[in-house]
Amino acid sequence: MVARHDQTTDPVLLDGLLQARRGTAFFARKLNELTDAELDGDSLLPGWTRRHVVAHVGYNARAVARLVEWAATGVETPMYPSVEIRHHEIDFGATLSPIALRNLFDHSAVHLNVEWRDLPADNWHHKVKTVQGRVVPAEETVWMRTREVWVHAVDLANGATFKDIPAPVVERLLMDITGAWHARGTDKDLVVKVTGQPSALVFGDTAADSPTVVSGSLAAIAQWATGRGTDGTTAERDGGPVTPAPPAPAWI
Ligand code: ZN
């Protein structure tokens, strides 16, 4: 008989699973608020309708589930056979009927959750490979999915904002993004400051002589850093304002 509860007892992992499940529920809520006709509308992502976002999030759950299956069985199953197939899948998914599109999201989310729930405690440490080629423990699949559901719920463009995303999720997202900039050296002369925090969060090229400093609340900085607009941010250089704030370096 299959257990009805998570096999892992690791508190950090269980907390992560909770954020992923909350994010999935949040995405579902924003999706369910949209009428079938509204699915044809634009998302926040250039060139993508809301249909593309829903298809992408559905296929992402399937791809993440393939990594969890890999960790469970030891049989290598990549997220996607190729980048081309990943793109084709999204374009195809966007043409599905509204009911099929909604089912894709629901069923893929349930399937992924079952794979997580039934993964034996030890197998969470098994190594799998992300679409970017990073080798990570299966535990990482939880964060990979968490990021997707929360941020793409905002991309549905029907009222969700980065303020709706739990602060620990946004903070980790910012660490990911600024870490990627740093690794690529694309954050030269750029400092990012999160204001309104008990202790200020500062990222970027903090050793630069006269950096452009972009400041804002956690939500505003995350929105800007993910390339989703400059609302709520201010920028300055050598004591003078820079308007508007420069676009953030590419994230993905
Ligand atoms: Zn995505």
PDB file of C-alpha atoms and ligand atoms in Angstrom:
ATOM      1  CA  MET A   1       0.000   0.000   0.000  1.00  0.00           C
ATOM      2  CA  VAL A   2       1.217   3.473  -0.857  1.00  0.00           C
ATOM      3  CA  ALA A   3       1.581   5.884   2.038  1.00  0.00           C
ATOM      4  CA  ARG A   4      -0.560   9.017   2.107  1.00  0.00           C
ATOM      5  CA  HIS A   5       2.133  11.165   3.624  1.00  0.00           C
ATOM      6  CA  ASP A   6       5.652  12.288   2.735  1.00  0.00           C
ATOM      7  CA  GLN A   7       8.355   9.660   3.160  1.00  0.00           C
ATOM      8  CA  THR A   8      10.968  12.248   4.068  1.00  0.00           C
ATOM      9  CA  THR A   9      11.140  13.533   7.645  1.00  0.00           C
ATOM     10  CA  ASP A  10      13.753  16.216   6.926  1.00  0.00           C
ATOM     11  CA  PRO A  11      12.231  19.438   8.342  1.00  0.00           C
ATOM     12  CA  VAL A  12      13.934  21.706   5.773  1.00  0.00           C
ATOM     13  CA  LEU A  13      12.659  19.569   2.920  1.00  0.00           C
ATOM     14  CA  LEU A  14       9.160  19.368   4.391  1.00  0.00           C
ATOM     15  CA  ASP A  15       9.130  23.155   4.697  1.00  0.00           C
ATOM     16  CA  GLY A  16      10.214  23.418   1.073  1.00  0.00           C
ATOM     17  CA  LEU A  17       7.461  21.024  -0.002  1.00  0.00           C
ATOM     18  CA  LEU A  18       4.964  23.193   1.838  1.00  0.00           C
ATOM     19  CA  GLN A  19       6.060  26.290  -0.125  1.00  0.00           C
ATOM     20  CA  ALA A  20       5.818  24.351  -3.391  1.00  0.00           C
ATOM     21  CA  ARG A  21       2.326  23.105  -2.523  1.00  0.00           C
ATOM     22  CA  ARG A  22       1.202  26.565  -1.430  1.00  0.00           C
ATOM     23  CA  GLY A  23       2.554  28.012  -4.663  1.00  0.00           C
ATOM     24  CA  THR A  24       0.726  25.372  -6.690  1.00  0.00           C
ATOM     25  CA  ALA A  25      -2.506  26.181  -4.836  1.00  0.00           C
ATOM     26  CA  PHE A  26      -1.921  29.894  -5.449  1.00  0.00           C
ATOM     27  CA  PHE A  27      -1.337  29.359  -9.174  1.00  0.00           C
ATOM     28  CA  ALA A  28      -4.482  27.188  -9.313  1.00  0.00           C
ATOM     29  CA  ARG A  29      -6.486  29.930  -7.648  1.00  0.00           C
ATOM     30  CA  LYS A  30      -5.318  32.621 -10.065  1.00  0.00           C
ATOM     31  CA  LEU A  31      -5.945  30.260 -13.005  1.00  0.00           C
ATOM     32  CA  ASN A  32      -9.440  29.397 -11.773  1.00  0.00           C
ATOM     33  CA  GLU A  33     -10.295  33.105 -11.504  1.00  0.00           C
ATOM     34  CA  LEU A  34      -9.765  33.423 -15.252  1.00  0.00           C
ATOM     35  CA  THR A  35     -12.610  32.673 -17.666  1.00  0.00           C
ATOM     36  CA  ASP A  36     -11.892  30.461 -20.673  1.00  0.00           C
ATOM     37  CA  ALA A  37     -11.963  33.550 -22.914  1.00  0.00           C
ATOM     38  CA  GLU A  38      -9.473  35.346 -20.668  1.00  0.00           C
ATOM     39  CA  LEU A  39      -6.952  32.548 -21.227  1.00  0.00           C
ATOM     40  CA  ASP A  40      -6.437  34.052 -24.698  1.00  0.00           C
ATOM     41  CA  GLY A  41      -5.205  37.308 -23.131  1.00  0.00           C
ATOM     42  CA  ASP A  42      -1.604  38.434 -22.810  1.00  0.00           C
ATOM     43  CA  SER A  43       0.564  37.280 -19.946  1.00  0.00           C
ATOM     44  CA  LEU A  44       3.370  39.413 -18.519  1.00  0.00           C
ATOM     45  CA  LEU A  45       5.850  37.452 -20.649  1.00  0.00           C
ATOM     46  CA  PRO A  46       6.617  38.939 -24.077  1.00  0.00           C
ATOM     47  CA  GLY A  47       5.024  36.899 -26.865  1.00  0.00           C
ATOM     48  CA  TRP A  48       3.212  34.572 -24.471  1.00  0.00           C
ATOM     49  CA  THR A  49      -0.541  34.460 -23.871  1.00  0.00           C
ATOM     50  CA  ARG A  50      -1.865  33.150 -20.566  1.00  0.00           C
ATOM     51  CA  ARG A  51      -2.353  29.857 -22.413  1.00  0.00           C
ATOM     52  CA  HIS A  52       1.407  29.596 -22.947  1.00  0.00           C
ATOM     53  CA  VAL A  53       2.040  30.205 -19.244  1.00  0.00           C
ATOM     54  CA  VAL A  54      -0.451  27.516 -18.185  1.00  0.00           C
ATOM     55  CA  ALA A  55       0.942  25.028 -20.725  1.00  0.00           C
ATOM     56  CA  HIS A  56       4.510  25.778 -19.613  1.00  0.00           C
ATOM     57  CA  VAL A  57       3.685  25.338 -15.917  1.00  0.00           C
ATOM     58  CA  GLY A  58       1.868  22.058 -16.675  1.00  0.00           C
ATOM     59  CA  TYR A  59       4.703  20.625 -18.760  1.00  0.00           C
ATOM     60  CA  ASN A  60       7.189  21.861 -16.174  1.00  0.00           C
ATOM     61  CA  ALA A  61       5.473  19.701 -13.530  1.00  0.00           C
ATOM     62  CA  ARG A  62       5.797  16.699 -15.833  1.00  0.00           C
ATOM     63  CA  ALA A  63       9.465  17.484 -16.471  1.00  0.00           C
ATOM     64  CA  VAL A  64      10.205  17.897 -12.752  1.00  0.00           C
ATOM     65  CA  ALA A  65       8.306  14.646 -12.068  1.00  0.00           C
ATOM     66  CA  ARG A  66      10.624  12.883 -14.546  1.00  0.00           C
ATOM     67  CA  LEU A  67      13.579  13.932 -12.373  1.00  0.00           C
ATOM     68  CA  VAL A  68      11.860  12.611  -9.248  1.00  0.00           C
ATOM     69  CA  GLU A  69      11.148   9.315 -11.066  1.00  0.00           C
ATOM     70  CA  TRP A  70      14.834   9.228 -12.020  1.00  0.00           C
ATOM     71  CA  ALA A  71      15.764   9.598  -8.340  1.00  0.00           C
ATOM     72  CA  ALA A  72      13.271   6.863  -7.433  1.00  0.00           C
ATOM     73  CA  THR A  73      14.292   4.281 -10.060  1.00  0.00           C
ATOM     74  CA  GLY A  74      17.877   5.164 -10.963  1.00  0.00           C
ATOM     75  CA  VAL A  75      16.829   5.161 -14.627  1.00  0.00           C
ATOM     76  CA  GLU A  76      18.046   8.392 -16.251  1.00  0.00           C
ATOM     77  CA  THR A  77      15.070  10.411 -17.549  1.00  0.00           C
ATOM     78  CA  PRO A  78      15.904  13.992 -18.544  1.00  0.00           C
ATOM     79  CA  MET A  79      13.466  16.851 -17.968  1.00  0.00           C
ATOM     80  CA  TYR A  80      13.074  17.372 -21.717  1.00  0.00           C
ATOM     81  CA  PRO A  81      14.466  15.352 -24.644  1.00  0.00           C
ATOM     82  CA  SER A  82      15.712  18.649 -26.149  1.00  0.00           C
ATOM     83  CA  VAL A  83      15.222  22.407 -25.952  1.00  0.00           C
ATOM     84  CA  GLU A  84      13.340  22.328 -29.286  1.00  0.00           C
ATOM     85  CA  ILE A  85      10.890  19.752 -27.980  1.00  0.00           C
ATOM     86  CA  ARG A  86      10.385  21.834 -24.847  1.00  0.00           C
ATOM     87  CA  HIS A  87       9.434  24.876 -26.951  1.00  0.00           C
ATOM     88  CA  HIS A  88       7.227  22.860 -29.307  1.00  0.00           C
ATOM     89  CA  GLU A  89       5.437  21.355 -26.348  1.00  0.00           C
ATOM     90  CA  ILE A  90       4.567  24.819 -24.993  1.00  0.00           C
ATOM     91  CA  ASP A  91       3.376  26.063 -28.401  1.00  0.00           C
ATOM     92  CA  PHE A  92       1.265  22.945 -28.816  1.00  0.00           C
ATOM     93  CA  GLY A  93      -0.104  23.155 -25.261  1.00  0.00           C
ATOM     94  CA  ALA A  94      -1.171  26.744 -25.872  1.00  0.00           C
ATOM     95  CA  THR A  95      -3.541  25.499 -28.611  1.00  0.00           C
ATOM     96  CA  LEU A  96      -5.373  23.037 -26.330  1.00  0.00           C
ATOM     97  CA  SER A  97      -9.029  23.615 -25.458  1.00  0.00           C
ATOM     98  CA  PRO A  98      -9.508  25.493 -22.170  1.00  0.00           C
ATOM     99  CA  ILE A  99     -10.689  22.327 -20.400  1.00  0.00           C
ATOM    100  CA  ALA A 100      -7.692  20.333 -21.663  1.00  0.00           C
ATOM    101  CA  LEU A 101      -5.340  23.126 -20.647  1.00  0.00           C
ATOM    102  CA  ARG A 102      -6.825  23.279 -17.138  1.00  0.00           C
ATOM    103  CA  ASN A 103      -6.632  19.474 -16.890  1.00  0.00           C
ATOM    104  CA  LEU A 104      -2.990  19.573 -17.964  1.00  0.00           C
ATOM    105  CA  PHE A 105      -2.199  21.919 -15.079  1.00  0.00           C
ATOM    106  CA  ASP A 106      -4.268  19.980 -12.508  1.00  0.00           C
ATOM    107  CA  HIS A 107      -3.197  16.463 -13.456  1.00  0.00           C
ATOM    108  CA  SER A 108       0.497  17.268 -13.830  1.00  0.00           C
ATOM    109  CA  ALA A 109       0.520  19.003 -10.436  1.00  0.00           C
ATOM    110  CA  VAL A 110      -1.157  16.030  -8.748  1.00  0.00           C
ATOM    111  CA  HIS A 111       1.222  13.613 -10.450  1.00  0.00           C
ATOM    112  CA  LEU A 112       4.300  15.559  -9.337  1.00  0.00           C
ATOM    113  CA  ASN A 113       2.978  15.736  -5.797  1.00  0.00           C
ATOM    114  CA  VAL A 114       2.494  11.948  -5.698  1.00  0.00           C
ATOM    115  CA  GLU A 115       6.055  11.420  -6.970  1.00  0.00           C
ATOM    116  CA  TRP A 116       7.382  13.684  -4.214  1.00  0.00           C
ATOM    117  CA  ARG A 117       5.200  12.122  -1.536  1.00  0.00           C
ATOM    118  CA  ASP A 118       6.262   8.581  -2.387  1.00  0.00           C
ATOM    119  CA  LEU A 119       9.986   9.249  -2.870  1.00  0.00           C
ATOM    120  CA  PRO A 120      11.810   7.291  -0.123  1.00  0.00           C
ATOM    121  CA  ALA A 121      13.794   9.450   2.306  1.00  0.00           C
ATOM    122  CA  ASP A 122      17.199   8.266   1.031  1.00  0.00           C
ATOM    123  CA  ASN A 123      16.371   8.814  -2.626  1.00  0.00           C
ATOM    124  CA  TRP A 124      16.011  12.573  -2.084  1.00  0.00           C
ATOM    125  CA  HIS A 125      19.825  12.684  -2.105  1.00  0.00           C
ATOM    126  CA  HIS A 126      20.116  10.880  -5.459  1.00  0.00           C
ATOM    127  CA  LYS A 127      21.637  13.025  -8.180  1.00  0.00           C
ATOM    128  CA  VAL A 128      19.640  14.204 -11.199  1.00  0.00           C
ATOM    129  CA  LYS A 129      20.385  16.676 -13.998  1.00  0.00           C
ATOM    130  CA  THR A 130      18.474  19.911 -14.672  1.00  0.00           C
ATOM    131  CA  VAL A 131      17.672  21.244 -18.128  1.00  0.00           C
ATOM    132  CA  GLN A 132      20.676  23.597 -17.768  1.00  0.00           C
ATOM    133  CA  GLY A 133      22.894  20.559 -17.182  1.00  0.00           C
ATOM    134  CA  ARG A 134      23.428  21.138 -13.462  1.00  0.00           C
ATOM    135  CA  VAL A 135      23.790  17.942 -11.413  1.00  0.00           C
ATOM    136  CA  VAL A 136      21.753  18.370  -8.221  1.00  0.00           C
ATOM    137  CA  PRO A 137      20.199  16.167  -5.523  1.00  0.00           C
ATOM    138  CA  ALA A 138      16.513  15.338  -6.081  1.00  0.00           C
ATOM    139  CA  GLU A 139      15.766  17.717  -3.180  1.00  0.00           C
ATOM    140  CA  GLU A 140      16.459  20.592  -5.582  1.00  0.00           C
ATOM    141  CA  THR A 141      13.363  19.676  -7.644  1.00  0.00           C
ATOM    142  CA  VAL A 142      11.232  21.177  -4.877  1.00  0.00           C
ATOM    143  CA  TRP A 143      12.814  24.603  -5.232  1.00  0.00           C
ATOM    144  CA  MET A 144      12.821  24.363  -9.049  1.00  0.00           C
ATOM    145  CA  ARG A 145       9.059  23.907  -8.967  1.00  0.00           C
ATOM    146  CA  THR A 146       8.429  26.430  -6.171  1.00  0.00           C
ATOM    147  CA  ARG A 147      10.034  29.196  -8.215  1.00  0.00           C
ATOM    148  CA  GLU A 148       7.987  28.325 -11.289  1.00  0.00           C
ATOM    149  CA  VAL A 149       4.541  28.250  -9.701  1.00  0.00           C
ATOM    150  CA  TRP A 150       4.912  31.442  -7.673  1.00  0.00           C
ATOM    151  CA  VAL A 151       6.519  33.595 -10.370  1.00  0.00           C
ATOM    152  CA  HIS A 152       4.290  32.345 -13.195  1.00  0.00           C
ATOM    153  CA  ALA A 153       1.189  32.999 -11.056  1.00  0.00           C
ATOM    154  CA  VAL A 154       2.232  36.677 -11.299  1.00  0.00           C
ATOM    155  CA  ASP A 155       2.745  36.216 -15.055  1.00  0.00           C
ATOM    156  CA  LEU A 156      -0.917  35.250 -15.460  1.00  0.00           C
ATOM    157  CA  ALA A 157      -1.497  39.022 -15.176  1.00  0.00           C
ATOM    158  CA  ASN A 158      -4.761  38.846 -13.284  1.00  0.00           C
ATOM    159  CA  GLY A 159      -3.853  40.520 -10.046  1.00  0.00           C
ATOM    160  CA  ALA A 160      -1.092  38.512  -8.386  1.00  0.00           C
ATOM    161  CA  THR A 161       2.067  40.453  -7.554  1.00  0.00           C
ATOM    162  CA  PHE A 162       5.430  39.637  -6.033  1.00  0.00           C
ATOM    163  CA  LYS A 163       3.945  40.845  -2.715  1.00  0.00           C
ATOM    164  CA  ASP A 164       1.816  37.678  -2.720  1.00  0.00           C
ATOM    165  CA  ILE A 165       4.919  35.463  -2.776  1.00  0.00           C
ATOM    166  CA  PRO A 166       6.207  34.442   0.689  1.00  0.00           C
ATOM    167  CA  ALA A 167       9.318  36.444   1.676  1.00  0.00           C
ATOM    168  CA  PRO A 168      11.587  33.368   2.072  1.00  0.00           C
ATOM    169  CA  VAL A 169      10.727  32.324  -1.494  1.00  0.00           C
ATOM    170  CA  VAL A 170      11.445  35.822  -2.859  1.00  0.00           C
ATOM    171  CA  GLU A 171      14.723  36.043  -0.935  1.00  0.00           C
ATOM    172  CA  ARG A 172      15.925  32.708  -2.280  1.00  0.00           C
ATOM    173  CA  LEU A 173      14.876  33.734  -5.774  1.00  0.00           C
ATOM    174  CA  LEU A 174      16.972  36.920  -5.458  1.00  0.00           C
ATOM    175  CA  MET A 175      19.952  34.877  -4.268  1.00  0.00           C
ATOM    176  CA  ASP A 176      19.587  32.636  -7.336  1.00  0.00           C
ATOM    177  CA  ILE A 177      19.333  35.549  -9.730  1.00  0.00           C
ATOM    178  CA  THR A 178      22.134  37.654  -8.288  1.00  0.00           C
ATOM    179  CA  GLY A 179      24.267  34.499  -8.009  1.00  0.00           C
ATOM    180  CA  ALA A 180      23.732  33.825 -11.721  1.00  0.00           C
ATOM    181  CA  TRP A 181      24.710  37.429 -12.574  1.00  0.00           C
ATOM    182  CA  HIS A 182      27.802  37.124 -10.443  1.00  0.00           C
ATOM    183  CA  ALA A 183      28.838  33.806 -12.029  1.00  0.00           C
ATOM    184  CA  ARG A 184      28.502  35.366 -15.498  1.00  0.00           C
ATOM    185  CA  GLY A 185      30.039  38.703 -14.482  1.00  0.00           C
ATOM    186  CA  THR A 186      26.964  40.597 -15.716  1.00  0.00           C
ATOM    187  CA  ASP A 187      26.546  42.551 -12.463  1.00  0.00           C
ATOM    188  CA  LYS A 188      29.561  44.817 -13.015  1.00  0.00           C
ATOM    189  CA  ASP A 189      28.989  48.278 -11.426  1.00  0.00           C
ATOM    190  CA  LEU A 190      25.520  47.232 -10.276  1.00  0.00           C
ATOM    191  CA  VAL A 191      24.413  47.048  -6.642  1.00  0.00           C
ATOM    192  CA  VAL A 192      20.967  45.916  -5.564  1.00  0.00           C
ATOM    193  CA  LYS A 193      19.540  46.993  -2.191  1.00  0.00           C
ATOM    194  CA  VAL A 194      16.404  45.630  -0.583  1.00  0.00           C
ATOM    195  CA  THR A 195      14.956  48.298   1.718  1.00  0.00           C
ATOM    196  CA  GLY A 196      12.407  48.035   4.515  1.00  0.00           C
ATOM    197  CA  GLN A 197      13.998  44.884   5.938  1.00  0.00           C
ATOM    198  CA  PRO A 198      15.122  44.425   9.551  1.00  0.00           C
ATOM    199  CA  SER A 199      18.618  43.943   8.147  1.00  0.00           C
ATOM    200  CA  ALA A 200      19.325  45.334   4.676  1.00  0.00           C
ATOM    201  CA  LEU A 201      19.914  42.805   1.905  1.00  0.00           C
ATOM    202  CA  VAL A 202      22.599  43.931  -0.521  1.00  0.00           C
ATOM    203  CA  PHE A 203      23.626  42.064  -3.652  1.00  0.00           C
ATOM    204  CA  GLY A 204      25.789  42.650  -6.701  1.00  0.00           C
ATOM    205  CA  ASP A 205      29.101  44.370  -7.362  1.00  0.00           C
ATOM    206  CA  THR A 206      29.532  45.743  -3.835  1.00  0.00           C
ATOM    207  CA  ALA A 207      33.249  46.431  -4.412  1.00  0.00           C
ATOM    208  CA  ALA A 208      32.631  48.819  -7.347  1.00  0.00           C
ATOM    209  CA  ASP A 209      33.803  52.454  -6.997  1.00  0.00           C
ATOM    210  CA  SER A 210      30.717  54.192  -8.379  1.00  0.00           C
ATOM    211  CA  PRO A 211      28.052  51.576  -8.955  1.00  0.00           C
ATOM    212  CA  THR A 212      24.487  52.159 -10.052  1.00  0.00           C
ATOM    213  CA  VAL A 213      22.480  51.310  -6.943  1.00  0.00           C
ATOM    214  CA  VAL A 214      18.958  49.986  -7.493  1.00  0.00           C
ATOM    215  CA  SER A 215      16.803  50.029  -4.344  1.00  0.00           C
ATOM    216  CA  GLY A 216      13.286  48.975  -3.447  1.00  0.00           C
ATOM    217  CA  SER A 217      11.173  46.685  -1.330  1.00  0.00           C
ATOM    218  CA  LEU A 218      11.766  42.952  -1.540  1.00  0.00           C
ATOM    219  CA  ALA A 219       8.793  42.575  -3.893  1.00  0.00           C
ATOM    220  CA  ALA A 220       9.801  45.515  -6.119  1.00  0.00           C
ATOM    221  CA  ILE A 221      13.409  44.349  -6.401  1.00  0.00           C
ATOM    222  CA  ALA A 222      12.334  40.799  -7.232  1.00  0.00           C
ATOM    223  CA  GLN A 223       9.971  42.071  -9.911  1.00  0.00           C
ATOM    224  CA  TRP A 224      12.752  44.177 -11.432  1.00  0.00           C
ATOM    225  CA  ALA A 225      15.419  41.446 -11.097  1.00  0.00           C
ATOM    226  CA  THR A 226      13.231  38.927 -12.937  1.00  0.00           C
ATOM    227  CA  GLY A 227      12.800  41.403 -15.796  1.00  0.00           C
ATOM    228  CA  ARG A 228       9.184  42.261 -14.985  1.00  0.00           C
ATOM    229  CA  GLY A 229       9.345  46.052 -14.705  1.00  0.00           C
ATOM    230  CA  THR A 230      10.833  48.856 -12.610  1.00  0.00           C
ATOM    231  CA  ASP A 231       7.734  49.798 -10.543  1.00  0.00           C
ATOM    232  CA  GLY A 232       8.650  50.652  -6.962  1.00  0.00           C
ATOM    233  CA  THR A 233      12.391  50.793  -7.582  1.00  0.00           C
ATOM    234  CA  THR A 234      14.697  53.807  -7.500  1.00  0.00           C
ATOM    235  CA  ALA A 235      18.194  54.012  -8.929  1.00  0.00           C
ATOM    236  CA  GLU A 236      21.098  56.336  -8.308  1.00  0.00           C
ATOM    237  CA  ARG A 237      24.715  56.731  -9.262  1.00  0.00           C
ATOM    238  CA  ASP A 238      27.284  59.026  -7.622  1.00  0.00           C
ATOM    239  CA  GLY A 239      24.500  60.592  -5.571  1.00  0.00           C
ATOM    240  CA  GLY A 240      22.317  61.478  -8.571  1.00  0.00           C
ATOM    241  CA  PRO A 241      19.113  59.760  -9.654  1.00  0.00           C
ATOM    242  CA  VAL A 242      19.061  57.397 -12.620  1.00  0.00           C
ATOM    243  CA  THR A 243      15.574  57.366 -14.144  1.00  0.00           C
ATOM    244  CA  PRO A 244      14.224  54.942 -15.006  1.00  0.00           C
ATOM    245  CA  ALA A 245      16.217  52.222 -13.267  1.00  0.00           C
ATOM    246  CA  PRO A 246      18.353  50.317 -15.773  1.00  0.00           C
ATOM    247  CA  PRO A 247      16.953  46.962 -16.884  1.00  0.00           C
ATOM    248  CA  ALA A 248      18.226  44.066 -14.807  1.00  0.00           C
ATOM    249  CA  PRO A 249      20.786  41.761 -16.426  1.00  0.00           C
ATOM    250  CA  ALA A 250      19.248  38.647 -18.006  1.00  0.00           C
ATOM    251  CA  TRP A 251      18.374  36.000 -15.461  1.00  0.00           C
ATOM    252  CA  ILE A 252      17.927  32.777 -17.406  1.00  0.00           C
TER     253      ILE A 252
HETATM  254 ZN    ZN B   1       9.187  28.943 -16.274  1.00  0.00          ZN
END
